[in-house]
PDB file of C-alpha atoms in Angstrom:
ATOM      1  CA  MET A   1      36.087 -36.944 -11.379  1.00  0.00           C
ATOM      2  CA  ASN A   2      35.678 -34.493 -14.301  1.00  0.00           C
ATOM      3  CA  LYS A   3      37.604 -31.260 -14.335  1.00  0.00           C
ATOM      4  CA  LEU A   4      36.362 -28.051 -16.007  1.00  0.00           C
ATOM      5  CA  GLY A   5      38.471 -26.452 -18.688  1.00  0.00           C
ATOM      6  CA  PRO A   6      39.523 -22.782 -18.310  1.00  0.00           C
ATOM      7  CA  ALA A   7      36.747 -21.457 -20.570  1.00  0.00           C
ATOM      8  CA  ARG A   8      33.996 -23.480 -18.909  1.00  0.00           C
ATOM      9  CA  LYS A   9      35.317 -22.582 -15.473  1.00  0.00           C
ATOM     10  CA  THR A  10      35.221 -18.857 -16.306  1.00  0.00           C
ATOM     11  CA  ALA A  11      31.670 -19.160 -17.661  1.00  0.00           C
ATOM     12  CA  THR A  12      30.552 -21.029 -14.563  1.00  0.00           C
ATOM     13  CA  LEU A  13      31.995 -18.375 -12.247  1.00  0.00           C
ATOM     14  CA  ALA A  14      30.339 -15.612 -14.276  1.00  0.00           C
ATOM     15  CA  ALA A  15      26.985 -17.374 -14.066  1.00  0.00           C
ATOM     16  CA  ALA A  16      27.364 -17.800 -10.312  1.00  0.00           C
ATOM     17  CA  ALA A  17      28.170 -14.120  -9.944  1.00  0.00           C
ATOM     18  CA  ALA A  18      25.134 -13.184 -12.003  1.00  0.00           C
ATOM     19  CA  LEU A  19      22.915 -15.350  -9.803  1.00  0.00           C
ATOM     20  CA  ALA A  20      24.337 -13.748  -6.684  1.00  0.00           C
ATOM     21  CA  ILE A  21      23.650 -10.271  -8.046  1.00  0.00           C
ATOM     22  CA  ALA A  22      20.127 -11.327  -8.988  1.00  0.00           C
ATOM     23  CA  GLY A  23      19.622 -12.662  -5.472  1.00  0.00           C
ATOM     24  CA  VAL A  24      20.706  -9.379  -3.954  1.00  0.00           C
ATOM     25  CA  ALA A  25      18.414  -7.502  -6.318  1.00  0.00           C
ATOM     26  CA  GLY A  26      15.550  -9.804  -5.352  1.00  0.00           C
ATOM     27  CA  CYS A  27      16.124  -9.102  -1.665  1.00  0.00           C
ATOM     28  CA  ALA A  28      16.195  -5.386  -2.362  1.00  0.00           C
ATOM     29  CA  LYS A  29      12.771  -5.550  -4.003  1.00  0.00           C
ATOM     30  CA  GLU A  30      11.321  -7.059  -0.832  1.00  0.00           C
ATOM     31  CA  ASP A  31      12.222  -3.896   1.081  1.00  0.00           C
ATOM     32  CA  THR A  32       9.060  -1.986   0.188  1.00  0.00           C
ATOM     33  CA  GLY A  33       9.313   0.737   2.815  1.00  0.00           C
ATOM     34  CA  GLY A  34       9.389   4.344   1.767  1.00  0.00           C
ATOM     35  CA  THR A  35       9.236   7.943   2.852  1.00  0.00           C
ATOM     36  CA  THR A  36       6.662  10.542   1.849  1.00  0.00           C
ATOM     37  CA  GLU A  37       7.660  13.903   0.376  1.00  0.00           C
ATOM     38  CA  GLY A  38       7.054  15.379   3.806  1.00  0.00           C
ATOM     39  CA  GLY A  39       9.551  13.009   5.409  1.00  0.00           C
ATOM     40  CA  VAL A  40       7.152  10.553   7.072  1.00  0.00           C
ATOM     41  CA  ALA A  41       8.448   6.975   6.960  1.00  0.00           C
ATOM     42  CA  LEU A  42       6.014   4.285   5.808  1.00  0.00           C
ATOM     43  CA  VAL A  43       6.307   0.506   6.101  1.00  0.00           C
ATOM     44  CA  LYS A  44       5.175   0.133   2.481  1.00  0.00           C
ATOM     45  CA  ALA A  45       6.104   2.640  -0.202  1.00  0.00           C
ATOM     46  CA  GLY A  46       3.260   4.709  -1.587  1.00  0.00           C
ATOM     47  CA  VAL A  47       0.535   3.731   0.903  1.00  0.00           C
ATOM     48  CA  LEU A  48      -0.486   4.343   4.506  1.00  0.00           C
ATOM     49  CA  THR A  49      -0.992   0.865   5.985  1.00  0.00           C
ATOM     50  CA  THR A  50      -3.649   0.638   8.697  1.00  0.00           C
ATOM     51  CA  CYS A  51      -4.155  -2.283  11.083  1.00  0.00           C
ATOM     52  CA  THR A  52      -7.714  -2.904  12.225  1.00  0.00           C
ATOM     53  CA  HIS A  53      -9.866  -5.768  13.500  1.00  0.00           C
ATOM     54  CA  LEU A  54     -13.057  -6.636  11.624  1.00  0.00           C
ATOM     55  CA  PRO A  55     -15.935  -6.394  12.029  1.00  0.00           C
ATOM     56  CA  TYR A  56     -16.551  -3.476  14.364  1.00  0.00           C
ATOM     57  CA  ALA A  57     -19.304  -1.420  12.747  1.00  0.00           C
ATOM     58  CA  PRO A  58     -19.784   1.494  12.561  1.00  0.00           C
ATOM     59  CA  PHE A  59     -16.047   2.068  13.019  1.00  0.00           C
ATOM     60  CA  GLN A  60     -14.831  -0.496  10.506  1.00  0.00           C
ATOM     61  CA  SER A  61     -16.608  -3.253   8.593  1.00  0.00           C
ATOM     62  CA  LYS A  62     -17.016  -4.544   5.047  1.00  0.00           C
ATOM     63  CA  ASP A  63     -19.799  -3.239   2.835  1.00  0.00           C
ATOM     64  CA  ASP A  64     -21.705  -5.323   0.290  1.00  0.00           C
ATOM     65  CA  THR A  65     -18.817  -5.078  -2.167  1.00  0.00           C
ATOM     66  CA  GLY A  66     -16.225  -6.259   0.349  1.00  0.00           C
ATOM     67  CA  LYS A  67     -14.697  -2.810   0.794  1.00  0.00           C
ATOM     68  CA  VAL A  68     -13.746  -1.830   4.350  1.00  0.00           C
ATOM     69  CA  VAL A  69     -15.636   1.294   5.397  1.00  0.00           C
ATOM     70  CA  GLY A  70     -16.557   3.106   8.589  1.00  0.00           C
ATOM     71  CA  PHE A  71     -15.922   6.019  10.927  1.00  0.00           C
ATOM     72  CA  ASP A  72     -12.288   5.110  11.638  1.00  0.00           C
ATOM     73  CA  VAL A  73     -11.628   4.397   7.962  1.00  0.00           C
ATOM     74  CA  ALA A  74     -12.966   7.790   6.898  1.00  0.00           C
ATOM     75  CA  LEU A  75     -10.838   9.630   9.473  1.00  0.00           C
ATOM     76  CA  ILE A  76      -7.646   7.785   8.535  1.00  0.00           C
ATOM     77  CA  ASP A  77      -8.394   8.576   4.884  1.00  0.00           C
ATOM     78  CA  LEU A  78      -7.885  12.210   5.919  1.00  0.00           C
ATOM     79  CA  VAL A  79      -4.457  11.310   7.314  1.00  0.00           C
ATOM     80  CA  ALA A  80      -3.566   9.474   4.109  1.00  0.00           C
ATOM     81  CA  ALA A  81      -4.654  12.507   2.069  1.00  0.00           C
ATOM     82  CA  LYS A  82      -2.281  14.737   4.054  1.00  0.00           C
ATOM     83  CA  LEU A  83       0.507  12.296   3.137  1.00  0.00           C
ATOM     84  CA  SER A  84      -0.649  12.223  -0.513  1.00  0.00           C
ATOM     85  CA  VAL A  85      -1.012   8.431  -0.473  1.00  0.00           C
ATOM     86  CA  PRO A  86      -3.983   6.031  -0.366  1.00  0.00           C
ATOM     87  CA  GLN A  87      -4.894   4.031   2.731  1.00  0.00           C
ATOM     88  CA  GLU A  88      -4.423   0.258   2.701  1.00  0.00           C
ATOM     89  CA  ILE A  89      -6.166  -1.756   5.439  1.00  0.00           C
ATOM     90  CA  VAL A  90      -4.915  -4.948   7.094  1.00  0.00           C
ATOM     91  CA  ASP A  91      -7.356  -7.045   9.145  1.00  0.00           C
ATOM     92  CA  THR A  92      -5.535  -8.549  12.121  1.00  0.00           C
ATOM     93  CA  PRO A  93      -6.397  -9.883  15.616  1.00  0.00           C
ATOM     94  CA  PHE A  94      -6.959  -7.140  18.187  1.00  0.00           C
ATOM     95  CA  GLU A  95      -4.366  -8.580  20.565  1.00  0.00           C
ATOM     96  CA  GLY A  96      -1.563  -7.777  18.122  1.00  0.00           C
ATOM     97  CA  ILE A  97      -2.877  -4.248  17.763  1.00  0.00           C
ATOM     98  CA  LYS A  98      -3.253  -3.310  21.426  1.00  0.00           C
ATOM     99  CA  SER A  99       0.058  -4.961  22.401  1.00  0.00           C
ATOM    100  CA  GLY A 100       1.996  -2.915  19.852  1.00  0.00           C
ATOM    101  CA  ALA A 101       3.297  -6.092  18.176  1.00  0.00           C
ATOM    102  CA  ASP A 102       1.810  -5.298  14.771  1.00  0.00           C
ATOM    103  CA  LEU A 103       3.264  -1.800  14.693  1.00  0.00           C
ATOM    104  CA  ASN A 104       6.641  -2.943  16.008  1.00  0.00           C
ATOM    105  CA  SER A 105       6.904  -5.722  13.424  1.00  0.00           C
ATOM    106  CA  GLY A 106       6.182  -3.362  10.538  1.00  0.00           C
ATOM    107  CA  LYS A 107       2.812  -4.877   9.670  1.00  0.00           C
ATOM    108  CA  CYS A 108       1.282  -1.399   9.594  1.00  0.00           C
ATOM    109  CA  ASP A 109       1.934   2.309  10.127  1.00  0.00           C
ATOM    110  CA  VAL A 110      -1.120   3.150  12.188  1.00  0.00           C
ATOM    111  CA  ALA A 111      -3.707   1.254  14.222  1.00  0.00           C
ATOM    112  CA  ALA A 112      -7.359   2.267  13.905  1.00  0.00           C
ATOM    113  CA  ALA A 113      -9.633  -0.217  15.625  1.00  0.00           C
ATOM    114  CA  GLY A 114     -12.111   1.587  17.867  1.00  0.00           C
ATOM    115  CA  MET A 115      -9.383   1.362  20.505  1.00  0.00           C
ATOM    116  CA  THR A 116      -9.755   2.963  23.922  1.00  0.00           C
ATOM    117  CA  ILE A 117      -6.799   4.936  25.233  1.00  0.00           C
ATOM    118  CA  THR A 118      -5.563   3.411  28.498  1.00  0.00           C
ATOM    119  CA  ASP A 119      -2.464   3.925  30.631  1.00  0.00           C
ATOM    120  CA  GLU A 120      -1.496   0.283  30.081  1.00  0.00           C
ATOM    121  CA  ARG A 121      -1.682   0.620  26.299  1.00  0.00           C
ATOM    122  CA  LYS A 122       0.243   3.898  26.410  1.00  0.00           C
ATOM    123  CA  LYS A 123       3.245   1.884  27.596  1.00  0.00           C
ATOM    124  CA  VAL A 124       3.524   0.158  24.209  1.00  0.00           C
ATOM    125  CA  LEU A 125       1.748   2.589  21.851  1.00  0.00           C
ATOM    126  CA  ASP A 126       1.781   6.305  21.107  1.00  0.00           C
ATOM    127  CA  PHE A 127      -1.816   7.531  20.869  1.00  0.00           C
ATOM    128  CA  SER A 128      -3.286  10.407  18.929  1.00  0.00           C
ATOM    129  CA  GLU A 129      -5.504  12.985  20.530  1.00  0.00           C
ATOM    130  CA  PRO A 130      -8.883  11.365  21.392  1.00  0.00           C
ATOM    131  CA  TYR A 131     -11.252  11.263  18.436  1.00  0.00           C
ATOM    132  CA  PHE A 132     -14.341   9.646  20.005  1.00  0.00           C
ATOM    133  CA  ASP A 133     -16.009   9.529  23.437  1.00  0.00           C
ATOM    134  CA  ALA A 134     -17.142   5.970  24.114  1.00  0.00           C
ATOM    135  CA  THR A 135     -19.754   4.514  26.470  1.00  0.00           C
ATOM    136  CA  GLN A 136     -20.199   0.842  27.325  1.00  0.00           C
ATOM    137  CA  ALA A 137     -23.695  -0.613  26.999  1.00  0.00           C
ATOM    138  CA  LEU A 138     -25.590  -3.716  28.084  1.00  0.00           C
ATOM    139  CA  ALA A 139     -27.634  -5.289  25.277  1.00  0.00           C
ATOM    140  CA  VAL A 140     -30.328  -7.942  25.625  1.00  0.00           C
ATOM    141  CA  LEU A 141     -32.820  -9.640  23.344  1.00  0.00           C
ATOM    142  CA  THR A 142     -36.033  -7.684  22.878  1.00  0.00           C
ATOM    143  CA  GLY A 143     -38.498  -8.574  25.636  1.00  0.00           C
ATOM    144  CA  LYS A 144     -35.853  -9.538  28.208  1.00  0.00           C
ATOM    145  CA  GLU A 145     -36.419  -7.826  31.549  1.00  0.00           C
ATOM    146  CA  VAL A 146     -32.809  -7.018  32.408  1.00  0.00           C
ATOM    147  CA  LYS A 147     -31.714  -3.507  33.358  1.00  0.00           C
ATOM    148  CA  THR A 148     -28.748  -3.977  35.706  1.00  0.00           C
ATOM    149  CA  LEU A 149     -25.798  -6.301  36.193  1.00  0.00           C
ATOM    150  CA  ASP A 150     -27.279  -7.423  39.521  1.00  0.00           C
ATOM    151  CA  GLU A 151     -30.196  -8.980  37.647  1.00  0.00           C
ATOM    152  CA  LEU A 152     -27.804 -11.274  35.775  1.00  0.00           C
ATOM    153  CA  ALA A 153     -26.937 -13.362  38.853  1.00  0.00           C
ATOM    154  CA  GLY A 154     -26.643 -16.996  37.821  1.00  0.00           C
ATOM    155  CA  LYS A 155     -26.705 -15.992  34.116  1.00  0.00           C
ATOM    156  CA  ARG A 156     -24.165 -15.866  31.284  1.00  0.00           C
ATOM    157  CA  LEU A 157     -22.928 -12.431  30.233  1.00  0.00           C
ATOM    158  CA  GLY A 158     -20.964 -12.081  27.006  1.00  0.00           C
ATOM    159  CA  VAL A 159     -18.034  -9.740  26.340  1.00  0.00           C
ATOM    160  CA  GLN A 160     -15.494  -9.290  23.559  1.00  0.00           C
ATOM    161  CA  GLY A 161     -12.073 -10.593  24.569  1.00  0.00           C
ATOM    162  CA  GLY A 162      -9.219  -8.130  24.986  1.00  0.00           C
ATOM    163  CA  THR A 163     -11.462  -5.078  25.201  1.00  0.00           C
ATOM    164  CA  THR A 164     -12.028  -2.479  27.893  1.00  0.00           C
ATOM    165  CA  GLY A 165     -15.622  -3.719  28.062  1.00  0.00           C
ATOM    166  CA  GLU A 166     -14.324  -7.090  29.212  1.00  0.00           C
ATOM    167  CA  GLU A 167     -12.059  -5.380  31.746  1.00  0.00           C
ATOM    168  CA  TYR A 168     -14.928  -3.255  33.068  1.00  0.00           C
ATOM    169  CA  ILE A 169     -17.277  -6.218  33.524  1.00  0.00           C
ATOM    170  CA  ASN A 170     -14.635  -8.389  35.187  1.00  0.00           C
ATOM    171  CA  ALA A 171     -13.841  -5.537  37.585  1.00  0.00           C
ATOM    172  CA  GLN A 172     -17.545  -5.032  38.404  1.00  0.00           C
ATOM    173  CA  VAL A 173     -18.108  -8.749  38.976  1.00  0.00           C
ATOM    174  CA  LYS A 174     -15.117  -8.900  41.316  1.00  0.00           C
ATOM    175  CA  GLU A 175     -15.861  -5.656  43.155  1.00  0.00           C
ATOM    176  CA  LYS A 176     -19.545  -6.459  43.759  1.00  0.00           C
ATOM    177  CA  SER A 177     -19.042 -10.234  44.137  1.00  0.00           C
ATOM    178  CA  LEU A 178     -21.615 -10.826  41.431  1.00  0.00           C
ATOM    179  CA  LYS A 179     -22.454 -14.443  40.627  1.00  0.00           C
ATOM    180  CA  ILE A 180     -22.271 -13.921  36.870  1.00  0.00           C
ATOM    181  CA  GLU A 181     -20.610 -16.237  34.364  1.00  0.00           C
ATOM    182  CA  VAL A 182     -18.612 -13.939  32.074  1.00  0.00           C
ATOM    183  CA  VAL A 183     -18.106 -15.498  28.632  1.00  0.00           C
ATOM    184  CA  SER A 184     -15.413 -14.014  26.389  1.00  0.00           C
ATOM    185  CA  TYR A 185     -15.724 -14.098  22.586  1.00  0.00           C
ATOM    186  CA  LYS A 186     -12.915 -13.586  20.095  1.00  0.00           C
ATOM    187  CA  ASP A 187     -14.636 -10.840  18.115  1.00  0.00           C
ATOM    188  CA  LEU A 188     -17.758  -8.706  17.906  1.00  0.00           C
ATOM    189  CA  ALA A 189     -19.498 -10.929  15.339  1.00  0.00           C
ATOM    190  CA  ALA A 190     -19.197 -13.979  17.602  1.00  0.00           C
ATOM    191  CA  LEU A 191     -20.492 -11.982  20.580  1.00  0.00           C
ATOM    192  CA  GLN A 192     -23.492 -10.677  18.674  1.00  0.00           C
ATOM    193  CA  GLN A 193     -24.272 -14.127  17.284  1.00  0.00           C
ATOM    194  CA  ALA A 194     -24.168 -15.612  20.790  1.00  0.00           C
ATOM    195  CA  LEU A 195     -26.670 -13.008  21.997  1.00  0.00           C
ATOM    196  CA  ALA A 196     -28.947 -13.419  18.988  1.00  0.00           C
ATOM    197  CA  THR A 197     -29.072 -17.209  19.443  1.00  0.00           C
ATOM    198  CA  ASN A 198     -29.742 -16.995  23.192  1.00  0.00           C
ATOM    199  CA  GLN A 199     -26.427 -18.576  24.190  1.00  0.00           C
ATOM    200  CA  ILE A 200     -25.980 -15.722  26.650  1.00  0.00           C
ATOM    201  CA  GLU A 201     -28.470 -13.631  28.593  1.00  0.00           C
ATOM    202  CA  ALA A 202     -26.871 -10.281  27.779  1.00  0.00           C
ATOM    203  CA  ALA A 203     -23.765  -8.766  26.205  1.00  0.00           C
ATOM    204  CA  VAL A 204     -21.568  -5.736  26.803  1.00  0.00           C
ATOM    205  CA  ASN A 205     -19.800  -3.640  24.199  1.00  0.00           C
ATOM    206  CA  ASP A 206     -19.566  -0.019  23.083  1.00  0.00           C
ATOM    207  CA  LEU A 207     -22.883   1.807  22.653  1.00  0.00           C
ATOM    208  CA  PRO A 208     -22.352   2.864  18.989  1.00  0.00           C
ATOM    209  CA  VAL A 209     -21.662  -0.767  18.101  1.00  0.00           C
ATOM    210  CA  TRP A 210     -25.018  -1.869  19.547  1.00  0.00           C
ATOM    211  CA  ASN A 211     -26.813   1.037  17.897  1.00  0.00           C
ATOM    212  CA  GLU A 212     -25.416  -0.073  14.544  1.00  0.00           C
ATOM    213  CA  TYR A 213     -26.433  -3.680  15.180  1.00  0.00           C
ATOM    214  CA  ILE A 214     -29.964  -2.630  16.156  1.00  0.00           C
ATOM    215  CA  LYS A 215     -30.238  -0.514  13.006  1.00  0.00           C
ATOM    216  CA  ALA A 216     -29.220  -3.502  10.866  1.00  0.00           C
ATOM    217  CA  ASN A 217     -31.385  -5.980  12.836  1.00  0.00           C
ATOM    218  CA  PRO A 218     -34.522  -4.089  13.906  1.00  0.00           C
ATOM    219  CA  GLY A 219     -36.610  -5.624  16.662  1.00  0.00           C
ATOM    220  CA  LYS A 220     -34.069  -8.235  17.765  1.00  0.00           C
ATOM    221  CA  VAL A 221     -31.981  -6.485  20.406  1.00  0.00           C
ATOM    222  CA  VAL A 222     -32.347  -3.489  22.704  1.00  0.00           C
ATOM    223  CA  VAL A 223     -29.897  -1.535  24.833  1.00  0.00           C
ATOM    224  CA  ALA A 224     -30.902  -2.168  28.440  1.00  0.00           C
ATOM    225  CA  THR A 225     -28.554   0.316  30.074  1.00  0.00           C
ATOM    226  CA  GLY A 226     -25.304   2.193  29.584  1.00  0.00           C
ATOM    227  CA  PHE A 227     -22.141   2.481  31.659  1.00  0.00           C
ATOM    228  CA  ASP A 228     -20.355   5.835  31.480  1.00  0.00           C
ATOM    229  CA  THR A 229     -16.760   4.684  31.864  1.00  0.00           C
ATOM    230  CA  GLY A 230     -15.173   7.893  30.579  1.00  0.00           C
ATOM    231  CA  GLU A 231     -13.439   6.061  27.753  1.00  0.00           C
ATOM    232  CA  GLN A 232     -12.031   7.772  24.668  1.00  0.00           C
ATOM    233  CA  TYR A 233     -10.789   6.240  21.441  1.00  0.00           C
ATOM    234  CA  GLY A 234      -7.435   7.065  19.901  1.00  0.00           C
ATOM    235  CA  PHE A 235      -5.455   6.082  16.831  1.00  0.00           C
ATOM    236  CA  ALA A 236      -2.051   4.578  17.593  1.00  0.00           C
ATOM    237  CA  VAL A 237       1.420   4.541  16.043  1.00  0.00           C
ATOM    238  CA  LYS A 238       4.654   2.815  16.941  1.00  0.00           C
ATOM    239  CA  LYS A 239       6.395   4.241  19.983  1.00  0.00           C
ATOM    240  CA  GLY A 240       8.585   7.146  18.928  1.00  0.00           C
ATOM    241  CA  ASN A 241       6.996   7.691  15.506  1.00  0.00           C
ATOM    242  CA  ALA A 242       6.581  11.412  16.157  1.00  0.00           C
ATOM    243  CA  GLU A 243       6.261  12.536  12.532  1.00  0.00           C
ATOM    244  CA  LEU A 244       3.351  10.235  11.722  1.00  0.00           C
ATOM    245  CA  LEU A 245       1.665  10.978  15.061  1.00  0.00           C
ATOM    246  CA  LYS A 246       1.860  14.709  14.281  1.00  0.00           C
ATOM    247  CA  THR A 247       0.277  14.099  10.886  1.00  0.00           C
ATOM    248  CA  VAL A 248      -2.579  12.143  12.493  1.00  0.00           C
ATOM    249  CA  ASN A 249      -3.208  14.865  15.064  1.00  0.00           C
ATOM    250  CA  ASP A 250      -2.996  17.621  12.435  1.00  0.00           C
ATOM    251  CA  ALA A 251      -5.552  15.808  10.278  1.00  0.00           C
ATOM    252  CA  LEU A 252      -7.941  15.399  13.221  1.00  0.00           C
ATOM    253  CA  ALA A 253      -7.544  19.040  14.250  1.00  0.00           C
ATOM    254  CA  ALA A 254      -8.193  20.264  10.708  1.00  0.00           C
ATOM    255  CA  ALA A 255     -11.270  18.026  10.399  1.00  0.00           C
ATOM    256  CA  ARG A 256     -12.733  19.378  13.625  1.00  0.00           C
ATOM    257  CA  SER A 257     -11.987  22.948  12.560  1.00  0.00           C
ATOM    258  CA  ASP A 258     -13.480  22.848   9.063  1.00  0.00           C
ATOM    259  CA  GLY A 259     -16.549  20.719   9.884  1.00  0.00           C
ATOM    260  CA  THR A 260     -15.362  17.540   8.141  1.00  0.00           C
ATOM    261  CA  TYR A 261     -15.326  15.624  11.438  1.00  0.00           C
ATOM    262  CA  ASP A 262     -18.973  16.475  12.120  1.00  0.00           C
ATOM    263  CA  LYS A 263     -19.985  15.327   8.636  1.00  0.00           C
ATOM    264  CA  ILE A 264     -18.161  12.004   9.037  1.00  0.00           C
ATOM    265  CA  TYR A 265     -19.664  11.603  12.515  1.00  0.00           C
ATOM    266  CA  ALA A 266     -23.182  12.179  11.158  1.00  0.00           C
ATOM    267  CA  THR A 267     -22.619   9.646   8.381  1.00  0.00           C
ATOM    268  CA  TRP A 268     -21.348   6.808  10.550  1.00  0.00           C
ATOM    269  CA  ILE A 269     -22.464   7.502  14.134  1.00  0.00           C
ATOM    270  CA  GLY A 270     -25.496   9.748  13.888  1.00  0.00           C
ATOM    271  CA  GLU A 271     -26.343  13.093  15.434  1.00  0.00           C
ATOM    272  CA  LYS A 272     -23.356  14.510  17.281  1.00  0.00           C
ATOM    273  CA  PRO A 273     -24.001  15.165  21.005  1.00  0.00           C
ATOM    274  CA  ALA A 274     -23.954  18.814  22.080  1.00  0.00           C
ATOM    275  CA  SER A 275     -20.568  19.709  23.528  1.00  0.00           C
TER     276      SER A 275
END
């Protein structure tokens, strides 16, 4: 067994110490969180990180260049501007958003995913003031003679999994004892594809989503009827993140006051309903 001499032993210990210091420094670099000048904590220094679930046009989707754009994106850009940082978007499954898991784990600062405010979700998320009034709608292929849920007896009706639309349809089917096969799809794109390829007789999702789809695919699908469920969308932050929530609400209030909200609404949704 070889033994190190005093000089070599000292050099070896010094090298080990240097490696240890480097390791600590490396760990420190991984901690990318930061705080804005206004005192709002962010999970990643210098950016406002937003969790969303794609695609969900016109609220969030990728344009021809691959950039994520939409109504929600434009509104959160206003929040980012108040914080003097850019917005960075993370595409993640909706389940992790609505459960609060993504916010709690530090994946993002804010959730913006066309998400309806519900009492159940309020238990795990802090919501902003409502920023959009939503209505559910039943879509069918052009030429289909379907106007009500009752007419779908013995048929397949598609919904997007984890959404309030799915909850509404399941409740209606149970309450009215409707003989409808409800088929749940993982995201909006899969739901729309199933309808377009006649795998299902009809599909339910938010009205603006169908309007956007019809605009992009003229003549293929029509909205058969709407369901006024009284839903409202809200942006969400981690429970207890009062400073960021205040910034979100301040940005929304300012946008409504100075007309910016109406301009963004007209760009992404269309003509704003009379209040």
